[in-house]
Short mmCIF file of C-alpha atoms and ligand atoms in Angstrom, two decimals:
data_model
loop_
_atom_site.label_atom_id
_atom_site.label_comp_id
_atom_site.label_asym_id
_atom_site.label_seq_id
_atom_site.Cartn_x
_atom_site.Cartn_y
_atom_site.Cartn_z
CA MET A 1 3.95 9.82 -26.68
CA ILE A 2 6.01 6.68 -26.61
CA SER A 3 5.86 4.69 -29.85
CA ASP A 4 4.77 1.02 -29.95
CA MET A 5 8.29 0.10 -31.00
CA LEU A 6 9.76 1.73 -27.82
CA LYS A 7 7.08 0.07 -25.73
CA GLU A 8 8.23 -3.24 -27.18
CA ALA A 9 11.80 -2.38 -26.26
CA PHE A 10 10.81 -1.63 -22.62
CA SER A 11 8.75 -4.81 -22.46
CA SER A 12 11.71 -6.86 -23.59
CA ILE A 13 13.81 -5.34 -20.83
CA VAL A 14 11.46 -5.86 -17.79
CA GLY A 15 9.10 -8.54 -19.12
CA GLN A 16 5.58 -7.88 -20.23
CA GLU A 17 4.23 -8.64 -16.75
CA ASN A 18 6.11 -5.67 -15.40
CA VAL A 19 4.69 -3.14 -17.86
CA ILE A 20 1.51 -1.16 -17.17
CA ASP A 21 0.19 0.35 -20.36
CA SER A 22 -3.58 0.45 -19.98
CA GLN A 23 -5.42 3.76 -19.41
CA ALA A 24 -6.77 2.57 -16.06
CA GLY A 25 -3.45 1.21 -14.93
CA ARG A 26 -1.58 4.35 -15.83
CA LEU A 27 -4.23 6.51 -14.10
CA VAL A 28 -3.12 5.07 -10.74
CA TYR A 29 0.34 6.56 -11.29
CA SER A 30 -0.89 9.91 -12.56
CA TYR A 31 -1.05 11.31 -9.02
CA ASP A 32 0.49 10.90 -5.63
CA ALA A 33 -0.39 11.89 -2.06
CA THR A 34 -0.40 15.61 -3.01
CA PRO A 35 -3.93 16.98 -3.55
CA ASN A 36 -4.90 18.15 -6.94
CA TYR A 37 -1.86 17.53 -9.10
CA GLN A 38 -2.31 15.01 -11.87
CA SER A 39 -0.73 14.08 -15.18
CA MET A 40 -0.71 10.75 -17.05
CA PRO A 41 2.42 8.74 -17.65
CA ASP A 42 2.82 7.06 -21.04
CA ILE A 43 3.89 3.79 -19.45
CA VAL A 44 4.77 2.32 -16.06
CA LEU A 45 7.71 -0.08 -15.65
CA ALA A 46 8.81 -2.18 -12.73
CA PRO A 47 12.46 -3.20 -13.15
CA ARG A 48 13.86 -6.13 -11.23
CA SER A 49 17.55 -5.19 -11.11
CA THR A 50 20.04 -2.35 -11.51
CA GLN A 51 20.92 -3.74 -14.94
CA GLU A 52 17.28 -3.38 -16.06
CA VAL A 53 17.25 0.22 -14.78
CA VAL A 54 20.42 0.89 -16.79
CA GLU A 55 18.82 -0.53 -19.96
CA ILE A 56 15.66 1.51 -19.47
CA VAL A 57 17.73 4.71 -18.94
CA ASN A 58 19.72 4.00 -22.08
CA VAL A 59 16.52 3.80 -24.19
CA CYS A 60 15.17 6.93 -22.50
CA ARG A 61 18.40 8.86 -23.02
CA GLU A 62 18.47 8.11 -26.75
CA ASN A 63 14.83 9.08 -27.14
CA LYS A 64 14.66 11.96 -24.53
CA ILE A 65 11.88 10.19 -22.62
CA PRO A 66 11.19 11.50 -19.03
CA ILE A 67 11.70 9.05 -16.18
CA VAL A 68 9.92 9.57 -12.89
CA PRO A 69 11.31 7.26 -10.12
CA ARG A 70 8.49 6.29 -7.70
CA GLY A 71 8.49 4.52 -4.34
CA SER A 72 5.02 4.51 -2.84
CA GLY A 73 3.95 7.92 -4.09
CA SER A 74 3.34 9.14 -0.52
CA ASN A 75 5.24 12.37 -1.05
CA LEU A 76 3.38 15.61 -0.43
CA CYS A 77 5.08 17.89 -3.04
CA ALA A 78 3.75 16.31 -6.27
CA GLY A 79 7.24 14.83 -6.67
CA THR A 80 6.06 11.73 -8.56
CA VAL A 81 3.43 13.32 -10.81
CA PRO A 82 4.72 12.67 -14.34
CA VAL A 83 4.07 16.22 -15.46
CA GLN A 84 5.81 15.74 -18.78
CA GLY A 85 4.52 12.17 -19.31
CA GLY A 86 7.08 9.46 -20.02
CA ILE A 87 7.90 6.56 -17.73
CA VAL A 88 7.03 5.97 -14.11
CA LEU A 89 9.67 3.65 -12.65
CA LEU A 90 8.41 1.47 -9.81
CA PHE A 91 10.73 -0.31 -7.35
CA LYS A 92 8.28 -2.86 -5.96
CA HIS A 93 10.55 -5.78 -7.07
CA MET A 94 13.73 -4.15 -5.77
CA ASN A 95 12.77 -4.30 -2.08
CA GLU A 96 15.25 -6.64 -0.45
CA ILE A 97 17.46 -6.22 2.61
CA LEU A 98 20.76 -7.33 1.06
CA GLU A 99 22.93 -7.36 4.18
CA VAL A 100 22.99 -6.49 7.81
CA ASP A 101 26.60 -5.92 8.83
CA GLU A 102 26.79 -6.09 12.66
CA GLU A 103 30.52 -5.35 12.70
CA ASN A 104 30.25 -2.10 10.78
CA LEU A 105 26.71 -1.39 11.95
CA THR A 106 25.30 -0.96 8.44
CA VAL A 107 22.42 -2.33 6.47
CA THR A 108 22.44 -2.45 2.68
CA VAL A 109 19.03 -2.37 1.02
CA GLN A 110 17.28 -1.97 -2.30
CA PRO A 111 15.25 1.26 -2.77
CA GLY A 112 11.76 -0.28 -2.82
CA LEU A 113 12.05 -1.60 0.75
CA ILE A 114 9.23 -0.31 3.02
CA THR A 115 10.65 1.84 5.82
CA GLN A 116 8.86 0.03 8.58
CA ASP A 117 9.96 -3.34 7.31
CA LEU A 118 13.58 -2.18 7.59
CA ILE A 119 13.05 -0.75 11.08
CA GLN A 120 11.39 -3.93 12.32
CA ALA A 121 13.94 -6.25 10.71
CA VAL A 122 16.96 -4.58 12.30
CA GLU A 123 15.20 -4.25 15.69
CA LYS A 124 15.04 -8.02 15.82
CA GLN A 125 18.83 -7.92 15.85
CA GLY A 126 18.96 -5.29 18.60
CA LEU A 127 19.72 -2.56 16.13
CA PHE A 128 18.09 0.76 15.51
CA TYR A 129 17.33 2.69 12.28
CA PRO A 130 15.93 5.93 13.68
CA PRO A 131 14.38 7.83 10.67
CA ASP A 132 10.63 7.30 11.15
CA PRO A 133 8.41 9.37 8.92
CA SER A 134 4.80 9.06 9.95
CA SER A 135 4.23 7.35 6.63
CA MET A 136 6.75 4.63 7.42
CA LYS A 137 4.16 1.88 6.99
CA ILE A 138 3.96 2.71 3.32
CA SER A 139 6.96 4.86 2.34
CA THR A 140 10.06 3.30 0.74
CA ILE A 141 13.72 3.81 1.59
CA GLY A 142 14.30 5.14 -1.94
CA GLY A 143 11.57 7.78 -1.39
CA ASN A 144 12.96 8.58 2.09
CA ILE A 145 16.47 9.12 0.70
CA SER A 146 15.23 11.19 -2.23
CA GLU A 147 13.17 13.48 0.00
CA ASN A 148 15.59 13.33 2.94
CA SER A 149 12.62 12.50 5.15
CA GLY A 150 12.42 13.25 8.81
CA GLY A 151 10.22 11.88 11.51
CA LEU A 152 9.23 11.95 15.16
CA ARG A 153 12.71 10.93 16.30
CA GLY A 154 14.49 13.69 14.32
CA LEU A 155 15.33 15.95 17.17
CA LYS A 156 17.63 13.48 18.89
CA TYR A 157 18.62 11.24 15.98
CA GLY A 158 18.50 13.40 12.95
CA VAL A 159 16.94 12.76 9.53
CA THR A 160 17.47 10.23 6.68
CA ALA A 161 20.61 12.05 5.47
CA ASP A 162 22.34 11.31 8.76
CA TYR A 163 22.01 7.59 8.06
CA VAL A 164 22.89 7.34 4.42
CA MET A 165 26.50 6.21 4.04
CA GLY A 166 26.70 4.95 0.52
CA LEU A 167 24.60 4.70 -2.61
CA GLU A 168 24.53 2.90 -5.90
CA ALA A 169 22.76 4.97 -8.51
CA VAL A 170 22.10 5.02 -12.21
CA LEU A 171 22.95 8.31 -13.87
CA ALA A 172 21.03 9.91 -16.77
CA ASN A 173 23.77 8.72 -19.19
CA GLY A 174 23.16 5.09 -18.13
CA GLU A 175 26.37 4.80 -16.09
CA VAL A 176 26.30 3.34 -12.56
CA ILE A 177 28.03 5.12 -9.77
CA ARG A 178 28.83 3.99 -6.25
CA THR A 179 29.26 6.72 -3.69
CA GLY A 180 30.56 6.44 -0.09
CA GLY A 181 30.34 2.99 1.55
CA LYS A 182 30.63 1.47 4.99
CA LEU A 183 33.29 3.90 6.08
CA ALA A 184 32.87 5.95 9.22
CA LYS A 185 35.32 8.42 7.74
CA ASP A 186 35.63 9.19 4.03
CA VAL A 187 36.53 12.64 2.60
CA ALA A 188 37.59 11.44 -0.84
CA GLY A 189 36.34 14.27 -3.09
CA TYR A 190 32.93 15.88 -3.15
CA ASN A 191 30.29 14.24 -0.98
CA LEU A 192 28.14 12.83 -3.78
CA THR A 193 26.20 10.60 -1.38
CA GLN A 194 24.78 13.62 0.36
CA LEU A 195 24.24 15.50 -2.89
CA LEU A 196 21.94 12.67 -4.05
CA VAL A 197 20.12 12.60 -0.72
CA GLY A 198 17.10 14.91 -1.08
CA SER A 199 17.59 15.29 -4.84
CA GLU A 200 14.00 14.12 -5.48
CA GLY A 201 14.86 11.79 -8.37
CA THR A 202 16.18 14.74 -10.47
CA LEU A 203 19.93 13.83 -10.43
CA ALA A 204 20.10 10.00 -10.44
CA ILE A 205 18.11 6.84 -9.80
CA VAL A 206 18.96 5.21 -6.51
CA THR A 207 19.23 1.42 -6.90
CA GLU A 208 20.95 0.45 -3.60
CA ALA A 209 21.73 2.14 -0.29
CA THR A 210 24.05 1.42 2.61
CA LEU A 211 22.57 2.88 5.80
CA LYS A 212 23.99 3.49 9.26
CA LEU A 213 22.52 1.53 12.21
CA ILE A 214 22.99 2.27 15.91
CA PRO A 215 22.43 0.06 18.95
CA MET A 216 18.77 -0.11 20.08
CA PRO A 217 18.12 2.19 23.06
CA GLU A 218 17.56 0.15 26.26
CA THR A 219 14.27 1.77 27.41
CA LYS A 220 11.80 4.43 26.50
CA LYS A 221 9.18 6.56 28.31
CA THR A 222 6.43 8.72 26.91
CA MET A 223 4.55 11.62 28.40
CA LEU A 224 1.85 14.10 27.40
CA ALA A 225 1.87 17.77 28.64
CA LEU A 226 -1.42 19.68 28.32
CA TYR A 227 -1.63 23.45 27.90
CA GLN A 228 -4.32 26.08 27.81
CA ASN A 229 -1.91 28.43 26.19
CA ILE A 230 0.30 27.91 23.10
CA ASP A 231 3.02 30.23 24.43
CA ALA A 232 3.39 28.08 27.50
CA ALA A 233 3.85 24.97 25.32
CA ALA A 234 6.46 26.80 23.20
CA ARG A 235 8.31 28.04 26.30
CA SER A 236 8.45 24.45 27.59
CA VAL A 237 10.09 23.35 24.31
CA SER A 238 12.80 26.01 24.57
CA LYS A 239 13.40 25.42 28.29
CA ILE A 240 13.74 21.64 27.87
CA ILE A 241 16.46 22.19 25.25
CA ALA A 242 18.05 24.99 27.25
CA ASN A 243 18.26 22.52 30.16
CA LYS A 244 20.46 20.37 27.93
CA ILE A 245 17.91 17.61 27.54
CA ILE A 246 17.44 16.32 24.01
CA PRO A 247 14.31 14.14 24.04
CA ALA A 248 13.83 11.48 21.39
CA THR A 249 10.48 13.01 20.44
CA LEU A 250 9.02 16.46 21.10
CA GLU A 251 5.81 16.90 19.17
CA PHE A 252 3.20 19.64 19.22
CA LEU A 253 -0.53 19.43 18.42
CA ASP A 254 -2.94 22.34 18.52
CA GLN A 255 -6.50 21.98 19.68
CA PRO A 256 -8.23 21.42 16.29
CA THR A 257 -5.64 18.74 15.42
CA LEU A 258 -6.07 17.13 18.83
CA LYS A 259 -9.81 16.93 18.38
CA ALA A 260 -9.47 15.37 14.88
CA VAL A 261 -6.92 12.90 16.18
CA GLU A 262 -9.08 11.85 19.09
CA ASP A 263 -12.17 11.45 16.83
CA PHE A 264 -10.02 9.26 14.60
CA SER A 265 -8.12 7.20 17.17
CA GLN A 266 -10.53 7.19 20.12
CA ILE A 267 -7.83 6.68 22.81
CA GLY A 268 -9.14 9.20 25.28
CA LEU A 269 -7.00 12.19 24.39
CA PRO A 270 -8.16 15.46 26.10
CA THR A 271 -9.76 17.76 23.54
CA ASP A 272 -10.53 20.71 25.78
CA VAL A 273 -6.99 22.07 25.92
CA GLU A 274 -5.30 24.56 23.51
CA ALA A 275 -2.22 22.44 22.83
CA VAL A 276 -0.31 19.34 23.86
CA LEU A 277 3.30 18.27 23.76
CA LEU A 278 4.03 14.62 23.20
CA ILE A 279 7.44 13.91 24.64
CA GLU A 280 9.52 10.75 24.60
CA GLN A 281 12.90 9.93 25.98
CA ASP A 282 14.90 6.77 25.34
CA GLY A 283 18.25 5.38 26.49
CA PRO A 284 19.49 3.77 29.72
CA ALA A 285 16.70 3.44 32.33
CA GLU A 286 18.23 5.84 34.90
CA VAL A 287 18.75 8.58 32.23
CA VAL A 288 15.20 8.13 30.92
CA VAL A 289 13.67 8.36 34.36
CA ARG A 290 15.78 11.42 35.26
CA ASP A 291 15.02 13.24 31.99
CA ILE A 292 11.28 12.51 32.07
CA GLU A 293 11.00 13.72 35.64
CA LYS A 294 12.92 16.87 34.82
CA MET A 295 10.91 17.58 31.71
CA ALA A 296 7.64 17.05 33.61
CA THR A 297 8.83 19.66 36.13
CA ILE A 298 9.79 22.12 33.39
CA CYS A 299 6.42 21.69 31.66
CA LYS A 300 4.56 22.34 34.94
CA GLU A 301 6.74 25.35 35.76
CA GLU A 302 6.03 26.81 32.31
CA GLY A 303 2.25 26.47 32.73
CA ALA A 304 1.21 22.97 31.70
CA VAL A 305 -2.19 22.24 33.22
CA SER A 306 -1.46 18.60 33.48
CA VAL A 307 1.43 16.22 32.78
CA GLN A 308 0.61 12.54 32.16
CA ILE A 309 3.31 9.83 31.93
CA ALA A 310 2.25 6.75 29.97
CA ALA A 311 1.77 3.86 32.43
CA SER A 312 2.66 1.08 30.04
CA GLN A 313 4.32 0.43 26.68
CA GLN A 314 0.89 -0.13 25.10
CA GLU A 315 -0.33 3.33 26.30
CA ALA A 316 2.86 4.89 24.99
CA GLU A 317 2.46 3.20 21.66
CA ALA A 318 -1.16 4.33 21.43
CA LEU A 319 -0.07 8.00 21.92
CA THR A 320 2.66 7.93 19.25
CA THR A 321 0.48 5.97 16.89
CA ALA A 322 -2.26 8.59 17.33
CA ARG A 323 0.27 11.42 16.61
CA ARG A 324 1.43 9.56 13.49
CA ALA A 325 -2.17 9.48 12.33
CA ALA A 326 -2.58 13.28 12.52
CA LEU A 327 -2.70 13.79 8.78
CA SER A 328 -5.11 10.87 8.19
CA ALA A 329 -7.29 12.24 11.00
CA LEU A 330 -7.39 15.81 9.56
CA ALA A 331 -8.01 14.32 6.09
CA ARG A 332 -11.46 13.20 7.25
CA LEU A 333 -12.66 16.76 7.89
CA LYS A 334 -13.03 18.02 4.34
CA PRO A 335 -12.69 16.62 0.79
CA THR A 336 -9.17 18.18 0.32
CA THR A 337 -6.37 18.35 2.87
CA ILE A 338 -3.34 20.49 2.18
CA LEU A 339 -0.45 19.92 4.51
CA GLU A 340 2.67 22.03 4.50
CA ASP A 341 5.90 21.98 6.44
CA ALA A 342 7.20 25.45 7.11
CA THR A 343 10.12 25.25 9.50
CA VAL A 344 11.55 27.86 11.87
CA PRO A 345 14.32 27.92 14.47
CA ARG A 346 12.72 26.26 17.49
CA SER A 347 12.99 29.54 19.42
CA GLU A 348 10.40 31.00 16.96
CA ILE A 349 7.80 28.26 17.33
CA ALA A 350 5.35 30.34 19.35
CA ASN A 351 5.74 33.31 16.92
CA MET A 352 5.21 30.99 13.97
CA VAL A 353 2.12 29.31 15.40
CA LYS A 354 0.59 32.74 16.22
CA ALA A 355 1.45 34.00 12.76
CA ILE A 356 -0.19 30.95 11.17
CA ASN A 357 -3.37 31.60 13.18
CA GLU A 358 -3.41 35.27 12.19
CA ILE A 359 -2.77 34.42 8.50
CA ALA A 360 -5.63 31.83 8.54
CA GLU A 361 -7.96 34.41 10.02
CA ARG A 362 -6.91 37.13 7.55
CA HIS A 363 -7.54 34.82 4.55
CA GLN A 364 -10.66 33.28 6.17
CA VAL A 365 -9.42 29.71 5.96
CA ASP A 366 -9.17 26.93 8.60
CA ILE A 367 -5.65 25.91 9.45
CA CYS A 368 -4.75 23.23 12.06
CA THR A 369 -1.14 22.98 13.16
CA PHE A 370 0.92 20.10 14.50
CA GLY A 371 4.52 19.07 14.03
CA HIS A 372 7.90 18.34 15.28
CA ALA A 373 8.20 21.14 17.83
CA GLY A 374 11.71 20.14 18.81
CA ASP A 375 12.88 20.66 15.22
CA GLY A 376 10.83 23.83 14.63
CA ASN A 377 9.18 21.80 11.84
CA LEU A 378 5.45 22.66 11.81
CA HIS A 379 2.75 21.19 9.61
CA PRO A 380 0.09 23.83 9.12
CA THR A 381 -2.74 21.81 7.53
CA CYS A 382 -5.76 23.16 5.75
CA PRO A 383 -8.93 21.06 5.41
CA THR A 384 -10.55 22.54 2.27
CA ASP A 385 -12.26 21.66 -0.99
CA VAL A 386 -10.61 22.03 -4.38
CA ARG A 387 -13.98 22.46 -6.03
CA ASP A 388 -14.34 25.78 -4.28
CA ALA A 389 -12.18 27.98 -6.53
CA ASP A 390 -12.59 31.05 -4.36
CA GLU A 391 -11.54 29.23 -1.19
CA MET A 392 -8.57 27.70 -3.04
CA GLU A 393 -7.33 31.15 -4.00
CA ARG A 394 -7.42 32.15 -0.34
CA VAL A 395 -5.70 28.90 0.76
CA GLU A 396 -2.87 29.45 -1.74
CA ALA A 397 -2.47 33.05 -0.60
CA ALA A 398 -2.41 31.99 3.05
CA PHE A 399 0.31 29.38 2.42
CA ALA A 400 2.40 31.91 0.46
CA ASP A 401 2.15 34.22 3.49
CA ILE A 402 3.10 31.30 5.80
CA PHE A 403 6.27 30.58 3.72
CA ASP A 404 7.12 34.27 3.68
CA LYS A 405 6.75 34.48 7.48
CA ALA A 406 8.83 31.32 8.04
CA ILE A 407 11.72 32.85 5.98
CA GLU A 408 11.36 36.16 7.82
CA LEU A 409 11.75 34.28 11.11
CA GLY A 410 14.95 32.60 9.86
CA GLY A 411 13.23 29.43 8.73
CA THR A 412 12.56 27.60 5.44
CA ILE A 413 9.77 26.61 3.11
CA THR A 414 10.13 22.90 3.72
CA GLY A 415 11.72 20.94 6.52
CA GLU A 416 11.21 17.41 5.23
CA HIS A 417 8.64 17.21 2.42
CA GLY A 418 10.74 18.54 -0.41
CA ILE A 419 10.20 20.95 -3.28
CA GLY A 420 8.69 18.89 -6.09
CA MET A 421 6.19 21.03 -8.02
CA VAL A 422 4.42 22.43 -5.00
CA LYS A 423 7.23 24.50 -3.53
CA ALA A 424 9.09 25.18 -6.82
CA PRO A 425 7.67 28.69 -7.07
CA TYR A 426 8.99 29.51 -3.62
CA LEU A 427 12.49 27.97 -3.75
CA GLU A 428 14.16 31.18 -4.85
CA TRP A 429 12.64 33.00 -1.83
CA LYS A 430 14.75 30.70 0.31
CA ILE A 431 18.01 30.22 -1.61
CA GLY A 432 18.19 33.37 -3.76
CA ALA A 433 19.10 33.77 -7.40
CA GLN A 434 22.72 32.64 -6.91
CA GLY A 435 21.58 29.51 -5.11
CA MET A 436 19.19 28.76 -7.91
CA ALA A 437 21.95 29.18 -10.56
CA VAL A 438 24.27 26.78 -8.68
CA MET A 439 21.50 24.23 -8.33
CA LYS A 440 20.59 24.46 -11.99
CA GLY A 441 24.26 24.01 -12.85
CA ILE A 442 24.36 20.81 -10.78
CA LYS A 443 21.17 19.54 -12.44
CA HIS A 444 22.65 20.21 -15.89
CA ALA A 445 25.93 18.45 -15.04
CA PHE A 446 24.05 15.31 -13.96
CA ASP A 447 21.20 15.39 -16.45
CA PRO A 448 21.90 17.63 -19.46
CA ASP A 449 18.78 16.54 -21.35
CA SER A 450 16.57 16.87 -18.27
CA ILE A 451 15.06 13.35 -18.49
CA LEU A 452 15.19 12.63 -14.72
CA ASN A 453 11.94 13.76 -13.07
CA PRO A 454 11.60 16.88 -15.20
CA GLY A 455 9.34 19.71 -14.06
CA LYS A 456 10.32 19.32 -10.38
CA VAL A 457 12.34 21.58 -8.13
CA PHE A 458 12.95 24.30 -10.73
CA THR A 459 9.53 24.58 -12.28
CA GLU A 460 8.52 28.26 -12.11
CA ASN A 461 5.06 28.13 -13.65
CA VAL A 462 3.16 25.95 -11.18
CA ARG A 463 2.17 28.54 -8.67
CA LYS A 464 -1.31 27.08 -8.27
CA ARG A 465 -2.46 23.61 -7.52
CA LEU A 466 -3.23 22.86 -11.14
CA VAL A 467 -4.57 19.69 -12.58
CA VAL A 468 -2.36 19.05 -15.62
CA ALA A 469 -4.35 16.47 -17.57
CA LYS A 470 -2.90 14.79 -20.64
C1 LIG B 1 0.22 10.32 5.99
C2 LIG B 1 1.60 10.80 5.60
C3 LIG B 1 2.53 11.09 6.60
C4 LIG B 1 3.75 11.58 6.25
N1 LIG B 1 4.70 11.78 7.26
C5 LIG B 1 5.95 12.21 6.94
C6 LIG B 1 6.90 12.49 7.96
O1 LIG B 1 6.63 12.33 9.14
N2 LIG B 1 8.11 12.91 7.59
C7 LIG B 1 8.44 13.11 6.27
O2 LIG B 1 9.56 13.51 6.02
N3 LIG B 1 7.54 12.87 5.28
C8 LIG B 1 6.36 12.40 5.59
N4 LIG B 1 5.41 12.19 4.58
C9 LIG B 1 5.81 12.36 3.16
C10 LIG B 1 6.36 11.05 2.47
O3 LIG B 1 5.82 9.93 3.01
C11 LIG B 1 7.85 11.02 2.39
O4 LIG B 1 8.35 12.08 1.53
C12 LIG B 1 8.43 9.71 1.90
O5 LIG B 1 9.83 9.67 2.04
C13 LIG B 1 8.08 9.36 0.45
O6 LIG B 1 8.37 8.03 0.25
P1 LIG B 1 7.77 7.21 -1.02
O7 LIG B 1 8.35 5.89 -1.05
O8 LIG B 1 6.33 7.32 -0.99
O9 LIG B 1 8.38 8.11 -2.17
P2 LIG B 1 7.61 8.71 -3.39
O10 LIG B 1 6.54 9.63 -2.95
O11 LIG B 1 7.26 7.63 -4.38
O12 LIG B 1 8.85 9.57 -4.08
C14 LIG B 1 9.32 10.68 -3.40
C15 LIG B 1 10.49 11.31 -4.27
O13 LIG B 1 11.55 10.39 -4.29
C16 LIG B 1 11.88 10.08 -5.66
N5 LIG B 1 12.28 8.71 -5.67
C17 LIG B 1 11.61 7.62 -5.19
N6 LIG B 1 12.35 6.50 -5.32
C18 LIG B 1 13.52 6.86 -5.90
C19 LIG B 1 14.67 6.17 -6.33
N7 LIG B 1 14.82 4.88 -6.16
N8 LIG B 1 15.67 6.88 -6.92
C20 LIG B 1 15.53 8.22 -7.09
N9 LIG B 1 14.47 8.93 -6.73
C21 LIG B 1 13.50 8.25 -6.14
C22 LIG B 1 10.63 10.35 -6.46
O14 LIG B 1 10.89 10.65 -7.78
C23 LIG B 1 10.09 11.56 -5.68
O15 LIG B 1 10.70 12.71 -6.10
C24 LIG B 1 4.13 11.76 4.87
C25 LIG B 1 3.22 11.47 3.88
C26 LIG B 1 1.95 11.04 4.21
C27 LIG B 1 0.97 10.68 3.14
#
């Protein structure tokens, strides 16, 4: 509990209008996009500057109050659930583009900026910020950095980490550090920028970021390859890459996902096939035409029953928008939707998809699978109902088997959604006891009193999707 005196102190830092203290107001910030994790914060604060963040941290440090930084709460690992109470820190006022530097090809932003707003703003200047999580309409740059989010363009352009050049961050002791900068080359000491990327708000609070931009690709083409056999789709993925083509997008949807997406988006997607690949290439026109033609040939050779190239930019947009809506579409099927992101080397995609289907059958649960095939990053998604305790047991057991299988195939428990509370019980499976010890040492060095997003990443007692009410 936070005393009235401390609440007064917080209010004098951010202004009463930027404090949420009511039961109903705090309830909104007791959960995020992750199903069935909930815990009430004691207070919610929306600072307007780095200086205000520093002052808040200083009060929290002295009084050992947990701080949970929060962008839009769209994470899927219960990363912003304030499991030990304390403060939820909102960045809604710190959402400016501070500078677009066309000479150095960088953009400097505040953490609360919405991802899509950044992408659209730099596109107007002929520049390209590639990381495009499907949630980009709502997610913030601070959240993207802290989860190291990926997206549909990850295969060719990489993930958020590949675009973070410098950070300003407030440490748990209230000090402000600046890491990296606009430099294309910088090897001065440990790479603290990249250490903070993906650290899920557990090491520092990001208050500013300098991001890399690249020139906007000249053109883009989109195609859809339809399959009656998942193996054929997986073979096409491997053969495209083996032919030294790196498409901008190479996405996989299985039949149940396809059906849900078509029901949701109504754009005339075929629903009578086993799988589809959504493929995009961008770049100079002649390269795009050549690559699309070659990929169409490969898909047909590997058994695609049909290959359709989008006739117009609007048709292409409709296809990618429909793919981005996959989670929302599947969420309409049952009261609860659990989406995971087990990732394998792309050569193991077919084995992983088959294993997911076998595991679903063994545990008698429904699992639909879609994802970034080019990255080996799959999203097995289970439409379920948390009120059915028996089914939830089986769902949890099925996902544990899926993570186990991913690791057996040389993969990982999360490709882009992070650990948070959801994957904490499985982290050691991936990185081993020594890896855990090193990570705990880093956490202790940054945050000895564990006030920054406590209960995340290292929590070992949250095996089940528990509601943690306070
Ligand atoms: C429909 C849907 C589609 C999605 N698609 C994708 C996808 O394609 N790819 C993908 O990678 N993810 C995806 N996600 C997951 C999610 O959107 C991303 O993880 C996103 O980056 C979270 O951004 P956010 O602003 O909502 O962050 P939040 O959920 O608010 O926070 C995420 C983490 O970042 C920390 N954090 C936030 N701001 C700061 C800060 N300023 N300083 C320090 N720590 C901070 C939080 O403490 C938390 O640990 C999807 C989610 C949904 C609901």
